[in-house]
Amino acid sequence: MNSVPVPLREAWLHWLRHDAAPLTEPRLGRALGLSRLLLVIGLVFLHYRFFPGSAHTPWDGFDPDQYQVATFVSSFLLFFFFSSVPLLSMVSGWLFFAFEPTDAQGALQKRIVRRVGTVYLPMVAWNALYLVLLLALFAWRPGAPLLGTLNVDFARAGAWDYVNALFGLTAHPIGFQFWFVRDLFVTALVSPLLWLALRHAPWLGLGVLGVAWLVGSNLGVFFRADVVLFFYIGGLLRTRGARLEIGPRATLVLLAVYVALVALRTLAPLFLEWEGSQRPLAVVLLTRLLRLAGALACWGLFVQLAATDVGARLARYAGLAFFVHAAHFPLIEAVKFALWPYLPAHGDAWLIAHYLASVLATVAITVGAGIALARAWPSAFALMNGGREAIGPKDGAGTRPALGRPELPPAL
């Protein structure tokens, strides 16, 4: 039974899809590819984190006391790209449950096994590479600023810390960004339970996961409930045959609302006060709900962009999304520290310039390295990229998720 009254739901869907062009398979493939590539680049912006030497965290919002413009820009973009993990997870769930109900057992087994090679083993390979390089840095310069940005303290780490650094069993791996990949893999492992909920109690399953997400529960096995909730939502859309079109007018309205909400959250320190990380409940809930609004707004944007020549060209590089995600941290921290001494002054304009230069340089390095490795050492690239091709076909279709085809490319 649907939880939303039929007339209200139908009116909402009519508005959402008004003037929407048919979402053909090539255009859908481009939209999915664009979502992976551009949202991963968004994560690079998000993982810039602090300005070097600053005690202010962008997770609070802008700093009303100093560098108001620069801290607004960094905090605004951080909150804007909070939509990345939800939408990437929804895409993954939508692709994952692309099988006939009669073939559920075999399809789920194949997908779980496949995720070992496309998600988990590449994560371990990257973490092993980072561990070797950063341990070498620690032996050479124990006080290097880059080491202070890691979640592993080499001076005090024990055996279990190194196990987690590689495998992310109970704590974040050394590549901080791989918390998402690890949770995505765990979500695949519990996918039979999600499938039972999708088939027999879809709204109850959504309610349980939604409440866990809102209250900040990790359900005992995840680092965060974001991934499993939005993966489930993607599966719910798939199993119910929901159309994914969003019209241009609705996209503009959704983006405007999302930008306004992000700006409001960024300016929260003007209206509310809190100490440390104990943010008011209203701020916590708004920050969480931003992710849901952002996923919808950004999907509409990618659907529109997929119909353009620019979108077709960009979608060809969707296969590099995993490589960029894997390679960007702690590289961005190294780039930040390398560029910081060349900053002429610590004013708003120069801080923003440093922020943009650090992110764009990191993206350029990771994309360039991925393409170079794919050409020079294809087998190594295949391992580090989970078997994904670096550049897609010239027609710009990117990943072409034929709706009736049971085997689909990995989502990230």
Coordinates of C-alpha atoms in Angstrom, one line a residue:
M1 CA 0.0 0.0 0.0
N2 CA 1.4 3.4 -0.9
S3 CA 2.1 5.8 1.9
V4 CA 1.2 8.9 -0.3
P5 CA -2.4 9.6 -1.4
V6 CA -2.9 8.7 -5.1
P7 CA -4.1 12.2 -6.2
L8 CA -1.2 13.9 -4.5
R9 CA 1.3 11.5 -5.9
E10 CA -0.1 11.7 -9.4
A11 CA 0.0 15.5 -9.3
W12 CA 3.6 15.5 -8.0
L13 CA 4.7 13.1 -10.8
H14 CA 2.9 15.1 -13.5
W15 CA 4.7 18.2 -12.4
L16 CA 8.0 16.4 -12.1
R17 CA 7.8 15.0 -15.7
H18 CA 6.1 17.9 -17.4
D19 CA 7.7 18.5 -20.8
A20 CA 10.3 15.8 -20.1
A21 CA 11.7 14.2 -23.2
P22 CA 11.6 10.4 -23.3
L23 CA 14.5 8.9 -21.4
T24 CA 15.9 6.6 -24.1
E25 CA 18.5 4.0 -23.2
P26 CA 21.5 6.0 -24.7
R27 CA 20.3 9.1 -22.8
L28 CA 19.8 7.2 -19.6
G29 CA 23.2 5.6 -20.0
R30 CA 24.7 9.1 -20.4
A31 CA 22.8 10.4 -17.4
L32 CA 24.0 7.5 -15.2
G33 CA 27.6 8.0 -16.4
L34 CA 27.5 11.8 -15.8
S35 CA 26.1 11.2 -12.3
R36 CA 29.1 9.0 -11.4
L37 CA 31.8 11.2 -12.9
L38 CA 30.5 14.6 -11.8
L39 CA 29.5 13.5 -8.3
V40 CA 32.9 12.0 -7.7
I41 CA 34.5 15.2 -8.8
G42 CA 32.1 16.8 -6.3
L43 CA 33.5 14.6 -3.6
V44 CA 36.9 16.1 -4.4
F45 CA 35.5 19.5 -3.6
L46 CA 34.0 18.1 -0.4
H47 CA 37.2 16.5 0.7
Y48 CA 39.2 19.7 0.5
R49 CA 38.0 20.1 4.0
F50 CA 39.9 22.8 6.0
F51 CA 41.9 25.7 4.9
P52 CA 45.5 24.9 6.0
G53 CA 46.1 26.1 9.5
S54 CA 42.5 27.0 10.1
A55 CA 40.6 25.8 13.2
H56 CA 37.2 26.4 11.5
T57 CA 35.4 23.4 10.1
P58 CA 33.3 23.9 7.0
W59 CA 30.9 21.3 8.4
D60 CA 29.6 24.0 10.8
G61 CA 28.9 26.5 8.0
F62 CA 30.7 29.7 7.1
D63 CA 32.8 31.6 9.7
P64 CA 31.1 34.9 10.6
D65 CA 34.2 36.2 12.3
Q66 CA 36.8 36.0 9.5
Y67 CA 37.2 35.2 5.8
Q68 CA 33.4 35.2 5.5
V69 CA 33.4 34.9 1.7
A70 CA 36.0 32.2 1.4
T71 CA 34.5 30.1 4.2
F72 CA 31.0 30.6 2.7
V73 CA 32.2 29.2 -0.7
S74 CA 34.0 26.2 0.8
S75 CA 31.1 25.4 3.1
F76 CA 28.4 25.9 0.5
L77 CA 30.1 23.6 -2.0
L78 CA 30.7 21.0 0.8
F79 CA 27.0 21.0 1.6
F80 CA 26.0 21.1 -2.1
F81 CA 28.0 18.0 -2.8
F82 CA 26.5 16.2 0.2
S83 CA 24.1 14.9 -2.5
S84 CA 27.0 12.8 -4.0
V85 CA 26.8 9.7 -1.7
P86 CA 23.0 9.5 -1.8
L87 CA 22.7 9.8 -5.6
L88 CA 25.7 7.5 -6.2
S89 CA 24.1 4.9 -3.8
M90 CA 20.7 5.3 -5.5
V91 CA 22.3 4.7 -8.9
S92 CA 24.1 1.6 -7.5
G93 CA 20.9 0.2 -6.1
W94 CA 18.9 0.9 -9.3
L95 CA 21.5 -1.0 -11.3
F96 CA 22.0 -3.8 -8.7
F97 CA 18.4 -4.9 -8.7
A98 CA 18.1 -5.1 -12.5
F99 CA 16.9 -8.7 -12.7
E100 CA 13.7 -10.7 -13.0
P101 CA 12.2 -11.7 -9.7
T102 CA 12.2 -15.4 -10.8
D103 CA 16.0 -15.2 -11.1
A104 CA 16.6 -13.4 -7.8
Q105 CA 18.7 -16.0 -6.0
G106 CA 21.2 -16.6 -8.8
A107 CA 21.3 -12.9 -9.8
L108 CA 22.0 -11.8 -6.2
Q109 CA 24.8 -14.4 -5.8
K110 CA 26.4 -13.3 -9.1
R111 CA 26.2 -9.6 -8.1
I112 CA 27.7 -10.2 -4.6
V113 CA 30.6 -12.2 -6.1
R114 CA 31.1 -9.6 -8.7
R115 CA 31.3 -6.8 -6.2
V116 CA 34.4 -8.5 -4.7
G117 CA 36.4 -7.8 -7.9
T118 CA 34.8 -4.5 -8.9
V119 CA 34.6 -2.9 -5.4
Y120 CA 36.4 -4.6 -2.5
L121 CA 39.6 -5.9 -4.1
P122 CA 40.4 -2.5 -5.8
M123 CA 39.8 -0.8 -2.4
V124 CA 42.3 -3.1 -0.7
A125 CA 44.8 -2.6 -3.5
W126 CA 44.6 1.2 -3.2
N127 CA 44.9 1.0 0.6
A128 CA 47.9 -1.2 0.3
L129 CA 49.5 1.3 -2.0
Y130 CA 48.7 4.2 0.3
L131 CA 50.0 2.3 3.3
V132 CA 53.4 1.7 1.7
L133 CA 53.8 5.2 0.5
L134 CA 52.7 6.9 3.7
L135 CA 54.8 4.6 5.9
A136 CA 57.8 5.6 3.7
L137 CA 56.9 9.2 4.3
F138 CA 56.6 8.6 8.0
A139 CA 60.0 7.0 8.1
W140 CA 61.5 10.0 6.2
R141 CA 59.6 12.9 7.8
P142 CA 57.6 11.9 10.8
G143 CA 56.3 15.4 11.2
A144 CA 55.0 15.9 7.7
P145 CA 51.7 17.8 7.7
L146 CA 50.1 15.2 5.4
L147 CA 50.4 12.5 8.0
G148 CA 48.3 14.6 10.4
T149 CA 45.3 14.4 8.0
L150 CA 45.1 10.6 8.1
N151 CA 42.9 8.5 10.4
V152 CA 45.9 6.3 11.2
D153 CA 48.6 7.5 13.7
F154 CA 51.7 5.5 12.7
A155 CA 53.5 6.5 15.9
R156 CA 50.9 4.6 18.0
A157 CA 49.2 2.2 15.5
G158 CA 48.9 -1.4 16.5
A159 CA 48.2 -4.5 14.4
W160 CA 44.5 -4.0 14.3
D161 CA 44.9 -0.5 13.1
Y162 CA 46.8 -1.7 10.1
V163 CA 44.2 -4.4 9.4
N164 CA 41.5 -1.7 9.3
A165 CA 43.8 0.6 7.3
L166 CA 43.7 -2.1 4.5
F167 CA 40.3 -3.7 4.9
G168 CA 38.1 -1.2 6.7
L169 CA 36.5 -3.8 8.9
T170 CA 35.6 -1.8 12.0
A171 CA 37.2 1.6 11.3
H172 CA 37.8 3.8 8.3
P173 CA 40.6 2.5 6.0
I174 CA 43.7 4.6 5.3
G175 CA 42.1 6.0 2.2
F176 CA 39.4 7.9 4.0
Q177 CA 37.1 8.0 1.0
F178 CA 36.9 4.3 0.9
W179 CA 34.4 4.3 3.8
F180 CA 31.8 4.7 1.0
V181 CA 33.2 1.8 -1.0
R182 CA 33.4 -0.4 2.0
D183 CA 29.8 0.4 3.0
L184 CA 28.7 -0.2 -0.6
F185 CA 30.2 -3.7 -0.5
V186 CA 28.6 -4.5 2.9
T187 CA 25.3 -3.3 1.4
A188 CA 25.8 -5.8 -1.4
L189 CA 26.4 -8.5 1.2
V190 CA 23.1 -7.8 2.9
S191 CA 21.2 -7.4 -0.4
P192 CA 19.3 -10.6 0.0
L193 CA 17.7 -9.0 3.1
L194 CA 17.0 -5.8 1.2
W195 CA 15.5 -7.9 -1.6
L196 CA 13.1 -9.6 0.8
A197 CA 12.0 -6.2 2.1
L198 CA 11.6 -4.8 -1.4
R199 CA 9.4 -7.8 -2.4
H200 CA 7.3 -8.2 0.7
A201 CA 7.4 -5.1 2.9
P202 CA 8.9 -2.2 0.8
W203 CA 7.5 0.7 2.8
L204 CA 8.3 -0.9 6.1
G205 CA 11.9 -1.5 4.9
L206 CA 12.1 2.2 3.8
G207 CA 10.7 3.3 7.1
V208 CA 13.2 1.3 9.2
L209 CA 16.2 2.4 7.1
G210 CA 14.9 6.0 7.0
V211 CA 14.6 6.3 10.8
A212 CA 18.0 4.8 11.3
W213 CA 19.5 7.4 8.9
L214 CA 17.7 10.3 10.5
V215 CA 18.8 9.3 14.1
G216 CA 22.4 8.6 12.9
S217 CA 22.4 4.9 13.6
N218 CA 24.9 2.8 11.7
L219 CA 22.8 -0.4 12.2
G220 CA 25.8 -2.1 13.7
V221 CA 27.6 -3.0 10.4
F222 CA 27.9 0.3 8.4
F223 CA 30.0 3.4 8.9
R224 CA 26.9 5.4 8.0
A225 CA 23.4 4.5 7.0
D226 CA 23.4 6.8 4.0
V227 CA 24.6 4.2 1.6
V228 CA 22.2 1.4 2.5
L229 CA 19.2 3.7 2.7
F230 CA 19.7 5.3 -0.7
F231 CA 20.8 2.0 -2.3
Y232 CA 17.4 0.7 -1.1
I233 CA 15.6 3.7 -2.5
G234 CA 17.3 3.0 -5.9
G235 CA 16.2 -0.6 -5.6
L236 CA 12.6 0.5 -4.7
L237 CA 12.5 2.7 -7.8
R238 CA 13.8 -0.2 -10.0
T239 CA 11.4 -2.9 -8.6
R240 CA 8.4 -0.7 -8.9
G241 CA 9.2 0.3 -12.5
A242 CA 9.4 4.0 -11.7
R243 CA 10.1 6.3 -14.6
L244 CA 13.3 8.4 -14.1
E245 CA 12.4 11.4 -16.4
I246 CA 12.5 14.8 -14.9
G247 CA 11.4 17.8 -17.0
P248 CA 13.5 20.9 -17.5
R249 CA 11.1 23.2 -15.6
A250 CA 11.0 20.9 -12.6
T251 CA 14.8 20.6 -12.7
L252 CA 15.2 24.4 -12.5
V253 CA 12.8 24.6 -9.6
L254 CA 14.4 21.7 -7.7
L255 CA 17.9 23.2 -8.2
A256 CA 16.7 26.6 -7.0
V257 CA 15.2 25.1 -3.9
Y258 CA 18.3 23.0 -3.3
V259 CA 20.6 26.0 -3.7
A260 CA 18.5 28.0 -1.3
L261 CA 18.5 25.2 1.3
V262 CA 22.2 24.8 1.0
A263 CA 22.8 28.6 1.4
L264 CA 20.5 28.5 4.5
R265 CA 22.5 25.7 6.0
T266 CA 25.8 27.4 5.2
L267 CA 24.6 30.6 7.0
A268 CA 23.3 28.7 10.0
P269 CA 26.0 30.1 12.3
L270 CA 24.3 33.5 11.9
F271 CA 21.1 32.3 13.5
L272 CA 22.2 29.5 15.8
E273 CA 25.0 28.9 18.3
W274 CA 26.5 25.6 19.4
E275 CA 29.7 24.3 20.9
G276 CA 32.0 21.8 19.3
S277 CA 30.3 19.1 17.3
Q278 CA 27.0 19.2 19.3
R279 CA 25.0 20.9 16.6
P280 CA 21.3 21.7 17.3
L281 CA 18.8 19.0 16.2
A282 CA 17.3 21.4 13.6
V283 CA 20.7 21.8 12.0
V284 CA 21.3 18.0 12.0
L285 CA 18.0 17.2 10.4
L286 CA 18.3 20.0 7.8
T287 CA 21.8 18.7 6.9
R288 CA 20.4 15.2 6.5
L289 CA 17.4 16.2 4.4
L290 CA 19.6 18.3 2.2
R291 CA 21.0 15.0 0.8
L292 CA 17.6 13.8 -0.3
A293 CA 16.7 17.1 -2.0
G294 CA 20.1 17.3 -3.6
A295 CA 19.9 13.8 -5.0
L296 CA 16.6 14.7 -6.8
A297 CA 17.8 18.1 -8.0
C298 CA 21.2 16.7 -9.3
W299 CA 19.5 13.8 -11.1
G300 CA 17.3 16.2 -12.9
L301 CA 20.4 18.2 -13.9
F302 CA 22.2 15.1 -15.2
V303 CA 19.1 14.1 -17.2
Q304 CA 19.0 17.5 -18.9
L305 CA 22.8 17.5 -19.5
A306 CA 22.7 14.0 -21.0
A307 CA 20.7 15.4 -23.9
T308 CA 23.5 17.8 -24.9
D309 CA 26.7 17.3 -26.9
V310 CA 28.8 18.4 -23.8
G311 CA 27.0 15.7 -21.7
A312 CA 27.7 13.1 -24.4
R313 CA 31.4 13.9 -24.4
L314 CA 31.7 14.0 -20.6
A315 CA 29.9 10.7 -20.3
R316 CA 32.6 8.9 -22.2
Y317 CA 34.9 9.4 -19.2
A318 CA 32.5 7.9 -16.7
G319 CA 34.6 4.8 -16.4
L320 CA 37.3 7.0 -14.7
A321 CA 34.9 7.8 -11.8
F322 CA 36.2 5.0 -9.6
F323 CA 39.8 5.8 -10.3
V324 CA 39.3 9.5 -9.5
H325 CA 37.5 8.6 -6.3
A326 CA 40.2 6.2 -5.3
A327 CA 43.2 8.4 -6.1
H328 CA 42.0 11.8 -5.0
F329 CA 42.7 11.4 -1.2
P330 CA 45.2 12.0 0.3
L331 CA 46.4 13.5 -2.9
I332 CA 44.3 16.6 -2.5
E333 CA 45.9 17.1 1.0
A334 CA 49.4 16.9 -0.6
V335 CA 48.4 19.4 -3.3
K336 CA 46.9 21.7 -0.7
F337 CA 50.1 21.8 1.3
A338 CA 52.3 22.1 -1.8
L339 CA 50.4 25.1 -3.1
W340 CA 49.9 26.9 0.2
P341 CA 53.4 28.5 0.4
Y342 CA 52.7 30.2 -2.9
L343 CA 49.7 32.1 -1.6
P344 CA 50.5 35.8 -1.8
A345 CA 48.1 36.8 1.0
H346 CA 45.5 35.2 3.3
G347 CA 42.5 37.2 2.0
D348 CA 39.1 35.8 0.8
A349 CA 40.0 36.0 -2.9
W350 CA 43.3 34.1 -2.5
L351 CA 41.8 31.5 -0.2
I352 CA 39.2 30.8 -2.8
A353 CA 41.8 30.7 -5.5
H354 CA 43.8 28.2 -3.5
Y355 CA 40.7 26.1 -2.9
L356 CA 39.8 25.9 -6.6
A357 CA 43.4 25.4 -7.7
S358 CA 43.8 22.5 -5.3
V359 CA 40.6 20.8 -6.4
L360 CA 41.2 21.3 -10.1
A361 CA 44.8 20.2 -9.9
T362 CA 43.8 17.1 -8.1
V363 CA 41.1 16.2 -10.6
A364 CA 43.5 16.9 -13.5
I365 CA 46.2 14.7 -11.9
T366 CA 43.9 11.8 -11.2
V367 CA 42.2 11.8 -14.6
G368 CA 45.6 12.2 -16.4
A369 CA 47.1 9.4 -14.3
G370 CA 44.1 7.1 -15.0
I371 CA 44.3 7.6 -18.7
A372 CA 48.1 7.2 -18.8
L373 CA 47.9 4.0 -16.7
A374 CA 45.2 2.5 -18.8
R375 CA 47.3 3.0 -21.9
A376 CA 50.7 2.0 -20.5
W377 CA 49.7 -0.8 -18.1
P378 CA 46.2 -2.0 -18.8
S379 CA 46.3 -4.9 -16.4
A380 CA 47.3 -2.7 -13.5
F381 CA 44.6 -0.2 -14.4
A382 CA 42.0 -2.9 -14.6
L383 CA 42.9 -4.0 -11.0
M384 CA 42.9 -0.5 -9.6
N385 CA 39.7 0.5 -11.5
G386 CA 37.7 -2.7 -10.8
G387 CA 37.7 -3.8 -14.4
R388 CA 36.0 -0.6 -15.7
E389 CA 37.2 0.8 -19.0
A390 CA 38.7 4.3 -18.9
I391 CA 36.9 5.8 -21.8
G392 CA 33.6 4.8 -23.3
P393 CA 32.4 4.6 -26.9
K394 CA 32.5 7.7 -29.2
D395 CA 28.7 7.9 -29.3
G396 CA 28.9 9.2 -25.8
A397 CA 26.4 6.7 -24.4
G398 CA 28.7 5.8 -21.6
T399 CA 27.2 3.0 -19.6
R400 CA 24.2 1.7 -21.6
P401 CA 21.9 0.0 -19.1
A402 CA 19.6 -1.9 -21.3
L403 CA 16.5 -2.4 -19.2
G404 CA 16.1 -6.1 -20.0
R405 CA 19.8 -7.1 -19.7
P406 CA 20.6 -8.9 -16.4
E407 CA 24.3 -8.0 -16.3
L408 CA 25.0 -4.4 -15.8
P409 CA 28.2 -2.4 -15.3
P410 CA 29.3 -1.5 -11.8
A411 CA 27.8 1.7 -10.4
L412 CA 30.9 3.6 -9.3

